[in-house]
Structure formats: structure tokens, C-alpha cells
XYZ file of N, CA and C in Angstrom:
276
model
N -41.343 4.786 -30.018
C -42.012 3.539 -30.358
C -42.924 3.149 -29.196
N -44.128 2.789 -29.502
C -45.098 2.416 -28.470
C -44.750 1.049 -27.903
N -45.222 0.830 -26.709
C -45.010 -0.456 -26.065
C -45.722 -1.542 -26.875
N -45.082 -2.709 -27.072
C -45.685 -3.754 -27.904
C -47.052 -4.227 -27.401
N -47.283 -4.184 -26.106
C -48.552 -4.665 -25.568
C -49.712 -3.755 -25.956
N -49.417 -2.504 -26.332
C -50.494 -1.599 -26.727
C -50.961 -1.863 -28.149
N -50.189 -2.598 -28.916
C -50.561 -2.868 -30.305
C -51.471 -4.079 -30.428
N -51.221 -5.096 -29.615
C -52.024 -6.321 -29.709
C -52.746 -6.562 -28.395
N -53.098 -7.804 -28.167
C -53.749 -8.168 -26.913
C -52.728 -8.274 -25.797
N -53.210 -8.585 -24.636
C -52.321 -8.699 -23.489
C -51.915 -10.142 -23.214
N -52.271 -11.057 -24.107
C -51.838 -12.447 -23.971
C -52.390 -13.096 -22.732
N -51.541 -13.824 -22.012
C -52.004 -14.530 -20.821
C -52.126 -13.610 -19.612
N -51.858 -12.321 -19.763
C -52.059 -11.366 -18.665
C -53.511 -10.887 -18.592
N -54.379 -11.406 -19.470
C -55.784 -10.986 -19.472
C -56.467 -11.292 -18.141
N -56.045 -12.330 -17.462
C -56.687 -12.728 -16.211
C -56.084 -12.058 -14.990
N -55.034 -11.291 -15.171
C -54.335 -10.727 -14.016
C -55.202 -9.754 -13.222
N -55.861 -8.833 -13.888
C -56.680 -7.850 -13.178
C -57.864 -8.487 -12.452
N -58.639 -9.392 -13.081
C -59.727 -10.023 -12.324
C -59.242 -10.810 -11.111
N -58.080 -11.455 -11.229
C -57.546 -12.210 -10.097
C -57.172 -11.263 -8.962
N -56.501 -10.170 -9.283
C -56.093 -9.202 -8.266
C -57.314 -8.582 -7.596
N -58.305 -8.185 -8.395
C -59.509 -7.591 -7.812
C -60.284 -8.606 -6.975
N -60.297 -9.861 -7.399
C -60.942 -10.914 -6.606
C -60.249 -11.123 -5.276
N -58.917 -11.133 -5.281
C -58.179 -11.272 -4.022
C -58.374 -10.059 -3.125
N -58.469 -8.880 -3.732
C -58.735 -7.664 -2.964
C -60.098 -7.762 -2.274
N -61.099 -8.231 -3.013
C -62.431 -8.418 -2.431
C -62.403 -9.482 -1.341
N -61.651 -10.553 -1.555
C -61.537 -11.603 -0.547
C -60.897 -11.070 0.734
N -59.878 -10.246 0.586
C -59.249 -9.637 1.760
C -60.223 -8.740 2.506
N -61.049 -7.998 1.776
C -62.066 -7.149 2.420
C -63.077 -7.999 3.178
N -63.463 -9.138 2.595
C -64.409 -10.036 3.267
C -63.789 -10.592 4.543
N -62.503 -10.951 4.487
C -61.829 -11.481 5.677
C -61.780 -10.423 6.777
N -61.497 -9.172 6.413
C -61.473 -8.104 7.409
C -62.869 -7.877 7.988
N -63.873 -7.867 7.133
C -65.243 -7.661 7.609
C -65.668 -8.800 8.533
N -65.300 -10.016 8.178
C -65.621 -11.156 9.025
C -64.936 -11.035 10.383
N -63.671 -10.667 10.351
C -62.939 -10.509 11.605
C -63.462 -9.354 12.448
N -63.903 -8.276 11.787
C -64.393 -7.115 12.525
C -65.756 -7.374 13.155
N -66.577 -8.223 12.523
C -67.909 -8.487 13.070
C -67.906 -9.640 14.058
N -66.826 -10.390 14.100
C -66.728 -11.522 15.023
C -66.583 -10.996 16.444
N -67.507 -11.350 17.302
C -67.473 -10.865 18.687
C -66.964 -11.989 19.579
N -65.870 -11.736 20.263
C -65.297 -12.747 21.143
C -65.784 -12.532 22.577
N -66.171 -13.596 23.249
C -66.541 -13.446 24.664
C -65.326 -13.088 25.518
N -65.584 -12.571 26.705
C -64.481 -12.143 27.578
C -63.605 -13.298 28.030
N -64.185 -14.486 28.178
C -63.398 -15.627 28.670
C -62.760 -16.426 27.537
N -62.465 -15.763 26.441
C -61.862 -16.416 25.281
C -60.429 -16.844 25.604
N -60.074 -18.008 25.119
C -58.716 -18.502 25.353
C -57.709 -17.683 24.545
N -56.455 -17.787 24.926
C -55.418 -17.027 24.231
C -55.267 -17.502 22.802
N -55.548 -18.786 22.553
C -55.418 -19.328 21.202
C -56.499 -18.746 20.272
N -57.727 -18.630 20.787
C -58.800 -18.034 19.980
C -58.515 -16.554 19.735
N -57.987 -15.863 20.734
C -57.644 -14.453 20.560
C -56.547 -14.291 19.510
N -55.573 -15.193 19.544
C -54.498 -15.154 18.557
C -55.048 -15.424 17.153
N -55.968 -16.381 17.043
C -56.582 -16.670 15.750
C -57.354 -15.479 15.210
N -58.089 -14.798 16.090
C -58.840 -13.605 15.691
C -57.884 -12.520 15.212
N -56.812 -12.302 15.961
C -55.824 -11.292 15.587
C -55.204 -11.621 14.223
N -54.865 -12.888 14.013
C -54.267 -13.292 12.742
C -55.251 -13.143 11.590
N -56.538 -13.443 11.859
C -57.551 -13.300 10.816
C -57.632 -11.860 10.322
N -57.711 -10.923 11.247
C -57.809 -9.512 10.877
C -56.485 -9.019 10.284
N -55.365 -9.442 10.854
C -54.059 -8.992 10.368
C -53.769 -9.490 8.961
N -54.032 -10.765 8.714
C -53.765 -11.325 7.391
C -54.689 -10.685 6.360
N -55.961 -10.482 6.706
C -56.880 -9.811 5.789
C -56.414 -8.408 5.460
N -55.984 -7.672 6.481
C -55.481 -6.316 6.262
C -54.223 -6.301 5.423
N -53.352 -7.274 5.656
C -52.119 -7.360 4.876
C -52.426 -7.614 3.408
N -53.366 -8.551 3.155
C -53.732 -8.865 1.767
C -54.292 -7.631 1.077
N -55.196 -6.925 1.764
C -55.829 -5.750 1.155
C -54.796 -4.671 0.863
N -53.914 -4.398 1.804
C -52.919 -3.342 1.585
C -51.918 -3.721 0.495
N -51.496 -4.969 0.491
C -50.556 -5.420 -0.527
C -51.166 -5.317 -1.922
N -52.404 -5.766 -2.046
C -53.045 -5.711 -3.356
C -53.392 -4.281 -3.752
N -53.717 -3.450 -2.781
C -53.980 -2.041 -3.099
C -52.714 -1.382 -3.642
N -51.563 -1.703 -3.059
C -50.300 -1.175 -3.573
C -50.029 -1.688 -4.984
N -50.375 -2.952 -5.230
C -50.201 -3.523 -6.559
C -51.074 -2.800 -7.575
N -52.322 -2.517 -7.204
C -53.236 -1.812 -8.115
C -52.728 -0.398 -8.377
N -52.226 0.279 -7.342
C -51.682 1.630 -7.525
C -50.484 1.592 -8.482
N -49.607 0.603 -8.300
C -48.445 0.477 -9.189
C -48.892 0.187 -10.621
N -49.923 -0.644 -10.777
C -50.423 -0.943 -12.123
C -51.006 0.297 -12.791
N -51.682 1.133 -12.017
C -52.237 2.376 -12.575
C -51.108 3.309 -13.008
N -50.050 3.401 -12.207
C -48.924 4.268 -12.555
C -48.230 3.762 -13.829
N -47.984 2.455 -13.899
C -47.330 1.889 -15.084
C -48.233 2.038 -16.304
N -49.536 1.785 -16.120
C -50.480 1.949 -17.224
C -50.524 3.384 -17.719
N -50.476 4.340 -16.793
C -50.449 5.751 -17.179
C -49.193 6.098 -17.955
N -48.062 5.543 -17.533
C -46.806 5.794 -18.244
C -46.846 5.199 -19.646
N -47.395 3.992 -19.782
C -47.510 3.376 -21.103
C -48.469 4.154 -21.997
N -49.578 4.620 -21.415
C -50.538 5.405 -22.204
C -49.909 6.717 -22.653
N -49.137 7.349 -21.766
C -48.453 8.595 -22.133
C -47.492 8.355 -23.291
N -46.735 7.277 -23.195
C -45.772 6.941 -24.242
C -46.493 6.678 -25.572
N -47.584 5.943 -25.494
C -48.370 5.629 -26.693
C -48.930 6.896 -27.326
N -49.529 7.753 -26.499
C -50.123 8.983 -27.038
C -49.069 9.929 -27.584
N -47.922 9.991 -26.930
C -46.843 10.841 -27.414
C -46.381 10.390 -28.797
N -46.205 9.076 -28.963
C -45.794 8.552 -30.259
C -46.896 8.720 -31.296
N -48.130 8.610 -30.868
C -49.268 8.771 -31.786
C -49.327 10.202 -32.313
N -49.113 11.162 -31.422
C -49.151 12.571 -31.817
C -47.995 12.897 -32.771
N -46.839 12.319 -32.513
C -45.677 12.581 -33.362
C -45.741 11.838 -34.692
N -46.729 10.976 -34.851
C -46.922 10.289 -36.116
C -46.063 9.061 -36.317
N -45.516 8.504 -35.234
C -44.682 7.321 -35.382
C -45.508 6.041 -35.471
N -46.781 6.133 -35.105
C -47.624 4.930 -35.149
C -48.655 5.100 -36.243
């Protein structure tokens, strides 16, 4: 039997992919901003800590969302395999 979501729409999950991709892009922008930010040598420890957190948080967001996208591709592939298998066997 095919997964129920393959028969109809995805309901309120329609916005999930655009939100994830938007956050992924936002994380990339944060990393790019942090990478292009040039700190003078006499920067205070607080500004250095802020710079480090900016780049670290951006990197964390990007890696976390990239893992989420990879997991979604794997689950989507498994659902597609299940759907096609049932389709070939004539159950759908």
C-alpha cells in the first residue's frame, strides 16, 4: 500500500520545504557576512566573541538544515520506491 501522502496533497506541510530552503539561504548569508567582516587588530574581546558567534551560529544553521534536507531526500526516496513498487505490482 502506498503512503497516504502520495495519493493526495501534502496538507499543511506544503510550506515546509520553502521554509527550510529559506533558512538554509539565511545561514549562508550569515556565514558570508561573518567571513567578509574584517576586524581590526585592536578589537575588543567582546567584538571578537560576537564575530566568532556570528560565524559559528551561521555554520551550525547551515549544517543542521543540510542534514535535514539530506534526511528528507532519503525519506522521499524511500516513499517513492514504495509507491513505484506498489504501482508495478498493480495495487494502486
